[in-house]
PDB file of C-alpha atoms in Angstrom:
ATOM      1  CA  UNK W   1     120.524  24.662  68.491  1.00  0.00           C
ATOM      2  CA  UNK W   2     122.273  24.058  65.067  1.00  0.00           C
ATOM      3  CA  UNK W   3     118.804  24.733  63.671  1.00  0.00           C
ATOM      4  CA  UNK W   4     119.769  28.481  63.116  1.00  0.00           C
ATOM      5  CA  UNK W   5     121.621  29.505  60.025  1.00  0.00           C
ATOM      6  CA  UNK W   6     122.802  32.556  58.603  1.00  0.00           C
ATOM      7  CA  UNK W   7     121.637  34.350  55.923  1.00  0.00           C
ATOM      8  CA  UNK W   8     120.884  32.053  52.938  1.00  0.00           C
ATOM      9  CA  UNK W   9     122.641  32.194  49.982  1.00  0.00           C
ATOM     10  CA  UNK W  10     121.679  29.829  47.180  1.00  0.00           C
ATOM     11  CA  UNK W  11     123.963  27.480  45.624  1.00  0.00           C
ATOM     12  CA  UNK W  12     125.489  28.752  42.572  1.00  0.00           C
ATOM     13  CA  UNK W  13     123.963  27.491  38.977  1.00  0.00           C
ATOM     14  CA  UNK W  14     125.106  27.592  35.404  1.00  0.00           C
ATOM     15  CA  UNK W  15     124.217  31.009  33.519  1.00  0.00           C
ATOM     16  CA  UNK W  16     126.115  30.808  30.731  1.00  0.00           C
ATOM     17  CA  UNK W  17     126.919  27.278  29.409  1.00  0.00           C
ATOM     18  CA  UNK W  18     130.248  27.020  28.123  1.00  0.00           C
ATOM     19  CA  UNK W  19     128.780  25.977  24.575  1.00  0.00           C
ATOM     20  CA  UNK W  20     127.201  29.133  24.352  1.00  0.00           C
ATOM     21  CA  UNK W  21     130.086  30.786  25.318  1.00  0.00           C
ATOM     22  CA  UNK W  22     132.268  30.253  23.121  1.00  0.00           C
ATOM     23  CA  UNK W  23     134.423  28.061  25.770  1.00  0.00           C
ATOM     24  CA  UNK W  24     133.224  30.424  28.690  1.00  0.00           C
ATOM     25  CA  UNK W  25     131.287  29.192  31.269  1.00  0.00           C
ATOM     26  CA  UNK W  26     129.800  31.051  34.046  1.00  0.00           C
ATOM     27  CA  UNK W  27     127.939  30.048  37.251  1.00  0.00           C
ATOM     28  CA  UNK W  28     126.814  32.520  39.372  1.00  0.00           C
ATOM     29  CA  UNK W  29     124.008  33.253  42.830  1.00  0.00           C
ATOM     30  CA  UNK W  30     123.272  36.299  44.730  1.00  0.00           C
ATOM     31  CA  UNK W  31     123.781  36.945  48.187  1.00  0.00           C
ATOM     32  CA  UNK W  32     123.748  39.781  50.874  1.00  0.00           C
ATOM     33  CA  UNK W  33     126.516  41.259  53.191  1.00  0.00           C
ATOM     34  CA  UNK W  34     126.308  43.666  55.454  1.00  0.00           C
ATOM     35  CA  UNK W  35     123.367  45.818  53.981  1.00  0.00           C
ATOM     36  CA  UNK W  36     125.107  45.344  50.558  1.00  0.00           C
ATOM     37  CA  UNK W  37     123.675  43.003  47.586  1.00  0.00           C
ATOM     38  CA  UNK W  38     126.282  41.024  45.708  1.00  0.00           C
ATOM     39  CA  UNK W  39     126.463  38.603  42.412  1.00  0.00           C
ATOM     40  CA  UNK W  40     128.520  35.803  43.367  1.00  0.00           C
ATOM     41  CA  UNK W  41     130.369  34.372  39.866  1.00  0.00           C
ATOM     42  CA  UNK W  42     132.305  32.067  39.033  1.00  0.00           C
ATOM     43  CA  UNK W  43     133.937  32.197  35.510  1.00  0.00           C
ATOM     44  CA  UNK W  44     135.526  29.112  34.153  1.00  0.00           C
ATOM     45  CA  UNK W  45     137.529  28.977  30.850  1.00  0.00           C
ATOM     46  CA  UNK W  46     136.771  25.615  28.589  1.00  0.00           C
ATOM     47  CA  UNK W  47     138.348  27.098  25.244  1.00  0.00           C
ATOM     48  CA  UNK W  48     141.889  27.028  23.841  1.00  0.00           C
ATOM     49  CA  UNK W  49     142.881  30.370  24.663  1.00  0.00           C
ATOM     50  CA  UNK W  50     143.103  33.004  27.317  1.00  0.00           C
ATOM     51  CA  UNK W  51     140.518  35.104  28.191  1.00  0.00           C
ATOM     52  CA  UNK W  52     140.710  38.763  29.038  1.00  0.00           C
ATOM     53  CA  UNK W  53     139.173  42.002  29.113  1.00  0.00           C
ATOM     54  CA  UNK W  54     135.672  41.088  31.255  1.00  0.00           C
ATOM     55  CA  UNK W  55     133.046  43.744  31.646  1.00  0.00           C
ATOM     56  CA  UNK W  56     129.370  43.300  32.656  1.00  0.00           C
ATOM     57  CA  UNK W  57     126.422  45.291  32.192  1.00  0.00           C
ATOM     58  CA  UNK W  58     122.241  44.634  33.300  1.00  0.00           C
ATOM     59  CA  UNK W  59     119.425  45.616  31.161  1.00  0.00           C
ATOM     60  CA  UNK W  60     116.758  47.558  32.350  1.00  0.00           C
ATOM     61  CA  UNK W  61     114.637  45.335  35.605  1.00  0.00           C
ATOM     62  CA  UNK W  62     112.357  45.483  37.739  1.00  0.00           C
ATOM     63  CA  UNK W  63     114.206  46.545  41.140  1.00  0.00           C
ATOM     64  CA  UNK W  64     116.893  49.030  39.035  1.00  0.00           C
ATOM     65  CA  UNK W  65     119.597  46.353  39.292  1.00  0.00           C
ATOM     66  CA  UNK W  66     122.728  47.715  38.023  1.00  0.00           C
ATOM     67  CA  UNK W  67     126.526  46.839  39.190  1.00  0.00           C
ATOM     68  CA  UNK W  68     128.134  49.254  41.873  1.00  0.00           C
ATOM     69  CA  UNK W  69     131.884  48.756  40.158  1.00  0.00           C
ATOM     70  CA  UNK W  70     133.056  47.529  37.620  1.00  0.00           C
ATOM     71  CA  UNK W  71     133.445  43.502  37.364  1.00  0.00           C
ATOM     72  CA  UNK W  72     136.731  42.411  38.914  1.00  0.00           C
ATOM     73  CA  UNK W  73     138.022  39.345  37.104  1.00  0.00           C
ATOM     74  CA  UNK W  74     141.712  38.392  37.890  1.00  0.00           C
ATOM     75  CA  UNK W  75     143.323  37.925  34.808  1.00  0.00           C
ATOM     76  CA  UNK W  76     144.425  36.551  32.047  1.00  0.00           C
ATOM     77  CA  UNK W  77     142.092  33.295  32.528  1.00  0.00           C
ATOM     78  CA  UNK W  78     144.153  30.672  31.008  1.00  0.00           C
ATOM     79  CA  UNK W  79     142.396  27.621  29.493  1.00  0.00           C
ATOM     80  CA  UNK W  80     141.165  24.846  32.045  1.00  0.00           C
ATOM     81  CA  UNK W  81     141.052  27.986  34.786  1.00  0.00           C
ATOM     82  CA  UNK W  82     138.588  29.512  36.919  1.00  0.00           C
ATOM     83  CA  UNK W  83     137.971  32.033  39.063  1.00  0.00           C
ATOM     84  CA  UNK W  84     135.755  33.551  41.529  1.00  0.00           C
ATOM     85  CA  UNK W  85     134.572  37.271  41.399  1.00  0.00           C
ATOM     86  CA  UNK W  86     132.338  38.928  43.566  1.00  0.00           C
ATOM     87  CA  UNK W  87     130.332  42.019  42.071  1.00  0.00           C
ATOM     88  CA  UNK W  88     128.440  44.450  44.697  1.00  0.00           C
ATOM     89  CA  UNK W  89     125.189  45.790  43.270  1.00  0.00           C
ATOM     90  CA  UNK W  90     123.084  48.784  43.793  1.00  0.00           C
ATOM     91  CA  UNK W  91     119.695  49.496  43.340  1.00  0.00           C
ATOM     92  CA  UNK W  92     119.882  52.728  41.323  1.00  0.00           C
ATOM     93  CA  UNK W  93     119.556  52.131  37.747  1.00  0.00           C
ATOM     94  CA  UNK W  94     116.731  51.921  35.360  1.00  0.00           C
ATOM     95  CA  UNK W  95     113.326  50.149  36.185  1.00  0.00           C
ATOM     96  CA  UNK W  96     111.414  48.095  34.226  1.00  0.00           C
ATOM     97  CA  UNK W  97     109.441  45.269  35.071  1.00  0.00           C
ATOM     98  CA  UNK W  98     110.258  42.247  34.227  1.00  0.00           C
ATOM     99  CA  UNK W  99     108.351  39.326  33.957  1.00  0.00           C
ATOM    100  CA  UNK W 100     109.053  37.351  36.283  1.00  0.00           C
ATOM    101  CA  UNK W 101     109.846  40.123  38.257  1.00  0.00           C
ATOM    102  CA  UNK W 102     112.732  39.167  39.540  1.00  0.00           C
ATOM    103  CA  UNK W 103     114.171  38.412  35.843  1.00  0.00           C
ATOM    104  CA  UNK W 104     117.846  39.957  35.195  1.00  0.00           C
ATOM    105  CA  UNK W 105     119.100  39.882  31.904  1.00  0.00           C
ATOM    106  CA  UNK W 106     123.368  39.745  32.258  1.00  0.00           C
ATOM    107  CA  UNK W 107     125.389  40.724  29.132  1.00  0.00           C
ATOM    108  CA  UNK W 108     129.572  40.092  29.676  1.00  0.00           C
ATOM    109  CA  UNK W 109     132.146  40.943  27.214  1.00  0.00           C
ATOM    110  CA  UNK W 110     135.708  39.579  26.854  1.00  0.00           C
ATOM    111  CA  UNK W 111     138.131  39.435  24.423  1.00  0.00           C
ATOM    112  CA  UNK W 112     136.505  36.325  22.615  1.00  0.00           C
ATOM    113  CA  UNK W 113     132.787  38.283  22.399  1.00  0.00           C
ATOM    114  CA  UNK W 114     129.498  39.522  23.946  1.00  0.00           C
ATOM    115  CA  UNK W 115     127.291  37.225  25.715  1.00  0.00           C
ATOM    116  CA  UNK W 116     123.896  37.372  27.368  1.00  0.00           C
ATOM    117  CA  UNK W 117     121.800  35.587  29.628  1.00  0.00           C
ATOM    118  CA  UNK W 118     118.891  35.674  32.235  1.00  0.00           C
ATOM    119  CA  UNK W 119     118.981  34.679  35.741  1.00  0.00           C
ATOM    120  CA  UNK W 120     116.365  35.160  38.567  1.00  0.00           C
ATOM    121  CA  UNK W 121     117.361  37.417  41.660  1.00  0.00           C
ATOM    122  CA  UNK W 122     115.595  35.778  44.993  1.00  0.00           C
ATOM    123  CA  UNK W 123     113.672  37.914  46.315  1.00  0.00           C
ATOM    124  CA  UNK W 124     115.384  38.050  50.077  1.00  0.00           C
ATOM    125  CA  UNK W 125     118.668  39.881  48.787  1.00  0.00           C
ATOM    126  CA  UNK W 126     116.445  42.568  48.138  1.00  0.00           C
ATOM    127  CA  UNK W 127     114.445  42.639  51.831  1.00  0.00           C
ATOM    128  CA  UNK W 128     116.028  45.680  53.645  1.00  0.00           C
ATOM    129  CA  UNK W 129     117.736  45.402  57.113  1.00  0.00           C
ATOM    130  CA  UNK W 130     115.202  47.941  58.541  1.00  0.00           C
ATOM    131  CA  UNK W 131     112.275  45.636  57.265  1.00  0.00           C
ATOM    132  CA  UNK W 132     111.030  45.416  60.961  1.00  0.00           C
ATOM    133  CA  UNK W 133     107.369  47.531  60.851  1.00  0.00           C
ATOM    134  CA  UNK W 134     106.540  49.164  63.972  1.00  0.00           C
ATOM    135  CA  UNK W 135     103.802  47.351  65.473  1.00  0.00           C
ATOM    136  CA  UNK W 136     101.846  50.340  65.433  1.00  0.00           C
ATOM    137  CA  UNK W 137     101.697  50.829  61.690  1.00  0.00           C
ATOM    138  CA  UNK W 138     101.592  46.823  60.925  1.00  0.00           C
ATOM    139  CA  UNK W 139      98.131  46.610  62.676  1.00  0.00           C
ATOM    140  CA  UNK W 140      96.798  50.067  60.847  1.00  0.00           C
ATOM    141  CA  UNK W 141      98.526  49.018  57.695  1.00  0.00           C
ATOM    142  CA  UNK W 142      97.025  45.150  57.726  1.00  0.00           C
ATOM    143  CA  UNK W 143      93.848  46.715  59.164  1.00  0.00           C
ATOM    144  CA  UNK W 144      93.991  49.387  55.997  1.00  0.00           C
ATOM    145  CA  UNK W 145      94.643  46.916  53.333  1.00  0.00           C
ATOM    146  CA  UNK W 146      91.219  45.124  51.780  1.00  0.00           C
ATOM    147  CA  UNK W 147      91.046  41.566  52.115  1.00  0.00           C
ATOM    148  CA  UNK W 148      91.273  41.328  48.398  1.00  0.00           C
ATOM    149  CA  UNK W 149      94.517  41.914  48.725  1.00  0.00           C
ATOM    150  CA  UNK W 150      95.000  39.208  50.896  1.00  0.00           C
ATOM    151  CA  UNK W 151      96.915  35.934  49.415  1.00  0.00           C
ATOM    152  CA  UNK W 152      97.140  32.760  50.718  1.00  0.00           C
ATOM    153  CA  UNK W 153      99.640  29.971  50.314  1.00  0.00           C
ATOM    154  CA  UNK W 154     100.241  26.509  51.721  1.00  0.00           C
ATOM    155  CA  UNK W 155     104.260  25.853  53.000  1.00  0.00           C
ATOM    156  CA  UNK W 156     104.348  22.288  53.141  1.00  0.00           C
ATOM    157  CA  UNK W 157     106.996  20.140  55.034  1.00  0.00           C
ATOM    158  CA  UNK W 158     107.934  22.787  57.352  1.00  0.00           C
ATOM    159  CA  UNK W 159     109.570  20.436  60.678  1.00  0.00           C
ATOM    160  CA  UNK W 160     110.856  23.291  62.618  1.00  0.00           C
ATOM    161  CA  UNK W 161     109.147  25.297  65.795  1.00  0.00           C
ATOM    162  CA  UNK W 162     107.395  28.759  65.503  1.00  0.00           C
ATOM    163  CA  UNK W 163     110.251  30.058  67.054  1.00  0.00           C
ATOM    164  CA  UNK W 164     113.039  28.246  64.692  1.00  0.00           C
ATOM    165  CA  UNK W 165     110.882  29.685  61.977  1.00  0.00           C
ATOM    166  CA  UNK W 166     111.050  32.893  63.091  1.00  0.00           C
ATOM    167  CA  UNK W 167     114.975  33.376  63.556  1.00  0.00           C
ATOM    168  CA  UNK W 168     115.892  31.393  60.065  1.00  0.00           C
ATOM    169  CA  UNK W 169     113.233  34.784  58.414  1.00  0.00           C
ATOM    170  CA  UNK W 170     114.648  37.124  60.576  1.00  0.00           C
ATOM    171  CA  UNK W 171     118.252  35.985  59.624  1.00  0.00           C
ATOM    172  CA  UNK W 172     116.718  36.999  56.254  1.00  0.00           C
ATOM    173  CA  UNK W 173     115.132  40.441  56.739  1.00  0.00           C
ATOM    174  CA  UNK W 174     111.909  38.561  57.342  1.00  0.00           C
ATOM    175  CA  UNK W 175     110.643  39.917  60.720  1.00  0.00           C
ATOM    176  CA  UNK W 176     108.368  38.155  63.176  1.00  0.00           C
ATOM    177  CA  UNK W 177     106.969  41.463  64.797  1.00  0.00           C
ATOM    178  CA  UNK W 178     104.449  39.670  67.392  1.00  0.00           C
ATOM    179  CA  UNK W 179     103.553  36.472  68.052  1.00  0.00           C
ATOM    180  CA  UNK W 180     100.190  35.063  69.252  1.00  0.00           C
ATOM    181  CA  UNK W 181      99.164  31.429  70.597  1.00  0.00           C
ATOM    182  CA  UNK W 182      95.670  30.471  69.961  1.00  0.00           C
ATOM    183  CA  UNK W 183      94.209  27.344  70.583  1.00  0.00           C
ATOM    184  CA  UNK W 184      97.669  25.768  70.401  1.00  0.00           C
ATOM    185  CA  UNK W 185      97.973  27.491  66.776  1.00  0.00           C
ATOM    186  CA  UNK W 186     100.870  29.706  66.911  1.00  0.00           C
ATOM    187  CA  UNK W 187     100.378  32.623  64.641  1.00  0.00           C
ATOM    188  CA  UNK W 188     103.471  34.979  63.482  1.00  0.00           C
ATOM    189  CA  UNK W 189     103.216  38.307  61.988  1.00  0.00           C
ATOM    190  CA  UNK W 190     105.714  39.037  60.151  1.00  0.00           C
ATOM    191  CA  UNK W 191     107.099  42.051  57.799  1.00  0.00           C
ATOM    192  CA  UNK W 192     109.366  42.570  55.130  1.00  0.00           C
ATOM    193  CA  UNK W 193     110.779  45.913  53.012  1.00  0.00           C
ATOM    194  CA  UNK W 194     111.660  45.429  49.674  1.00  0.00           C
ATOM    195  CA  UNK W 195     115.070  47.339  48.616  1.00  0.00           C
ATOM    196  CA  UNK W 196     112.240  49.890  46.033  1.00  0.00           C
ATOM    197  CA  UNK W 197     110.715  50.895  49.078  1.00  0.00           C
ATOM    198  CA  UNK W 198     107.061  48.109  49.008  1.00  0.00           C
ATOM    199  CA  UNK W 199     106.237  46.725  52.103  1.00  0.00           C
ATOM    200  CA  UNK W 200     104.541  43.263  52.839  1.00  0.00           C
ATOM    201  CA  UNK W 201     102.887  42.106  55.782  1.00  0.00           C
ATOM    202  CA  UNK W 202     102.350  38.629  56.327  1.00  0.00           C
ATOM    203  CA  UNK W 203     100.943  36.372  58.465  1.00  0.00           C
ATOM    204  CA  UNK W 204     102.508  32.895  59.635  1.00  0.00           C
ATOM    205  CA  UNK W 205     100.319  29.858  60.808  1.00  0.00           C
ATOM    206  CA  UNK W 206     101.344  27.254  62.802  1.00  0.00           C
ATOM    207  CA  UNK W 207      99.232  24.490  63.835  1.00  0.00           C
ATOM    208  CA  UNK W 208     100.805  21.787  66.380  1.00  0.00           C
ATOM    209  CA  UNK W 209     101.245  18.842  64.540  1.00  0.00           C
ATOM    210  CA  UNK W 210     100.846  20.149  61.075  1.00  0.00           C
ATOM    211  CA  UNK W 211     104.046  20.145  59.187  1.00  0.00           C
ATOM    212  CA  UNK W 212     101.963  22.619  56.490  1.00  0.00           C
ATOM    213  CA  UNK W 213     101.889  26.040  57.646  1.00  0.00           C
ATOM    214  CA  UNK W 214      99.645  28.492  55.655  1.00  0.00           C
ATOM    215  CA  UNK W 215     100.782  32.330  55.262  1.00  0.00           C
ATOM    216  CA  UNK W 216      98.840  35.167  53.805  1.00  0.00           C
ATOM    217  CA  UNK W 217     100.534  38.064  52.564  1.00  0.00           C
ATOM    218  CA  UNK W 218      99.312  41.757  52.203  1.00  0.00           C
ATOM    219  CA  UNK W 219     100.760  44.489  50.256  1.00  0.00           C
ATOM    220  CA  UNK W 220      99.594  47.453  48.392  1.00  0.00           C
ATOM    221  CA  UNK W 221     101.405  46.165  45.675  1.00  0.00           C
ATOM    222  CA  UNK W 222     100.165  42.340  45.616  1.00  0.00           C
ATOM    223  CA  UNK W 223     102.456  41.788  42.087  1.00  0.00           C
ATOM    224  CA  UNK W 224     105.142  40.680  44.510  1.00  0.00           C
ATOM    225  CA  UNK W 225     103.239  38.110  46.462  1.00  0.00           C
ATOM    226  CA  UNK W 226     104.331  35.244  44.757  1.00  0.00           C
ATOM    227  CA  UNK W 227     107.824  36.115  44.735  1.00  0.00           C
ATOM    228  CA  UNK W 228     107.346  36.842  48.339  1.00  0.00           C
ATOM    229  CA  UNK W 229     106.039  33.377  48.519  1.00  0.00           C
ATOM    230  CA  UNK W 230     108.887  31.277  46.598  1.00  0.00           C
ATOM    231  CA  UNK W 231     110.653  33.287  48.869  1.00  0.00           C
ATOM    232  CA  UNK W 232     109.607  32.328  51.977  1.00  0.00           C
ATOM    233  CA  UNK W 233     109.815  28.439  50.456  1.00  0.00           C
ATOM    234  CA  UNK W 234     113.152  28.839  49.908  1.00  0.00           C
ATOM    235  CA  UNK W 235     114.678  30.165  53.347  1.00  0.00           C
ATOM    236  CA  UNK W 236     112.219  27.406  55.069  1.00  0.00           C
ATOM    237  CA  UNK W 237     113.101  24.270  53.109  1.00  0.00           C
ATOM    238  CA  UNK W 238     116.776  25.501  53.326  1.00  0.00           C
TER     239      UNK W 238
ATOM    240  CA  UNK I   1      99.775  52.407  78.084  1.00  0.00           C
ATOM    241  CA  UNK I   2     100.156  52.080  74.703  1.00  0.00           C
ATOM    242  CA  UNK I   3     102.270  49.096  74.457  1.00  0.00           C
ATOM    243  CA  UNK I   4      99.610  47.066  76.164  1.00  0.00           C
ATOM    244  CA  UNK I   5      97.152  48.088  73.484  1.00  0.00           C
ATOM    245  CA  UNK I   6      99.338  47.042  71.116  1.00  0.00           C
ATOM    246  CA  UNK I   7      99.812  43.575  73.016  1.00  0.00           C
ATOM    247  CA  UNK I   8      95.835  43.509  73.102  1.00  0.00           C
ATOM    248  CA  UNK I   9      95.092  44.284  69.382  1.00  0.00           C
ATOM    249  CA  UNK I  10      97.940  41.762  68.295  1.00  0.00           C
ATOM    250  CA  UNK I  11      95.670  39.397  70.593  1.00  0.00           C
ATOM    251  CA  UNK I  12      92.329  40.190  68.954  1.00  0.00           C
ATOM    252  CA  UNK I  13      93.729  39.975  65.165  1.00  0.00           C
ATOM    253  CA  UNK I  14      95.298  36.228  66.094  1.00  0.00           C
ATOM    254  CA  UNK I  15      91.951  35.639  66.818  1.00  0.00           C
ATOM    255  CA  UNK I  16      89.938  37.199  64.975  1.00  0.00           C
ATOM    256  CA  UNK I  17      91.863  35.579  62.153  1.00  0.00           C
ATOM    257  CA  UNK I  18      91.128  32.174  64.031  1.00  0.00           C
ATOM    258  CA  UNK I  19      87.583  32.232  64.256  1.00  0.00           C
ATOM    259  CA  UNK I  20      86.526  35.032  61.759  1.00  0.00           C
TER     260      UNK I  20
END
């Protein structure tokens, strides 16, 4: 009890610095409502003058990124203001892989100029609701998949219970589809569907007493594992 | 029944994956 939160949404950091901004400043995160991926900004005016006129546009990434309407910013932004806008994004526009993968390169217009920067998307905004594999095809699929396609990590400082571990992934679109005891080890197995249709499998260890739990990951398409990884580090030391 | 299977090979990966 109080150990369960909702879905994590990181705190927001500075994109654009105000200095390279020309007096704009904008801090921004990612988050996920409802089946729907948003970018969370906040746009702060540290020049002389009002600002007007915002518009936003992605380059190419690796997940075909690309805003669902156009940005929202109530306006004029007088000097010394700020204001929040919230900016639902799709998954439907050109792919190109980044590196890292989950790279976004932002460019925003107002009145004042064009600016661009990079920020990183965490990977859970893009982990589909219907991420739960039937049990069925997890075992044939983890069966199917060569064990050099197997990755293992090491989550360190991890003080909750298998099953606290489970609901704070699963409030994620991390899903604990069984769960065996063996020896006093708990094991979880656990999948995920990323929003460009890759699946990964993983597998959860948790040995009593051991605040380090150890997960291997499978997927055809192992170039997500460590993102899948940072990922998991994320919602568990959150 | 199926879903008992499915229990049982759940059982045998854990471990299998314990002792390989």
């Amino acid at each position: 009890i109080g150990n369960v939160t909702p879905f994590y949404t990181p705190a927001k950091q500075v994109w654009l610095p105000a200095a390279r901004g020309k007096g704009l400043e904008i801090s921004g995160t990612f988050t996920r409502r409802n089946g729907q991926i948003y970018m969370e900004m906040t746009f702060s005016n540290k020049a002389m003058q009002a600002m007007t006129s915002f518009a936003i546009q992605f380059n190419k990434n690796s997940f075909g990124l690309s805003p669902a309407q156009s940005l929202q910013v109530q306006g004029p932004l007088q000097p010394n203001g700020s204001v929040d806008s919230s900016l639902p994004i799709n998954t439907k526009g050109p792919v190109q892989k980044m590196e890292p993968l989950t790279n976004l390169q932002v460019a925003i217009k107002n009145n004042v100029d064009v600016f661009y920067f990079s920020c990183l998307v965490p990977l859970h905004v893009l982990c589909m609701e219907d991420g739960m594999m039937d049990k069925r095809v997890f075992l044939a699929t983890w069966k199917d998949i060569p064990a050099q396609n197997e990755v293992q990590y090491t989550i360190e400082n991890v003080n909750y219970t298998a099953d606290q571990v489970s609901s704070k992934l699963q409030n994620n679109n991390i899903f604990t589809i069984a769960k065996r005891n063996v020896e006093g080890q708990d094991m979880l197995y656990q999948s995920l569907k990323l929003t460009n249709g890759i699946w990964v499998l993983a597998e959860l260890k948790i040995q009593p007493g051991n605040i380090n739990l150890i997960l291997s990951l499978k997927s055809r398409a192992m170039e997500v594992a460590s993102g899948v990884h940072q990922t998991f580090e994320l919602i568990l030391h959150n | 029944d199926g879903d008992v299977d499915l229990d049982d090979s759940f059982s045998r990966l854990a471990e299998s994956r314990t002792h390989p």
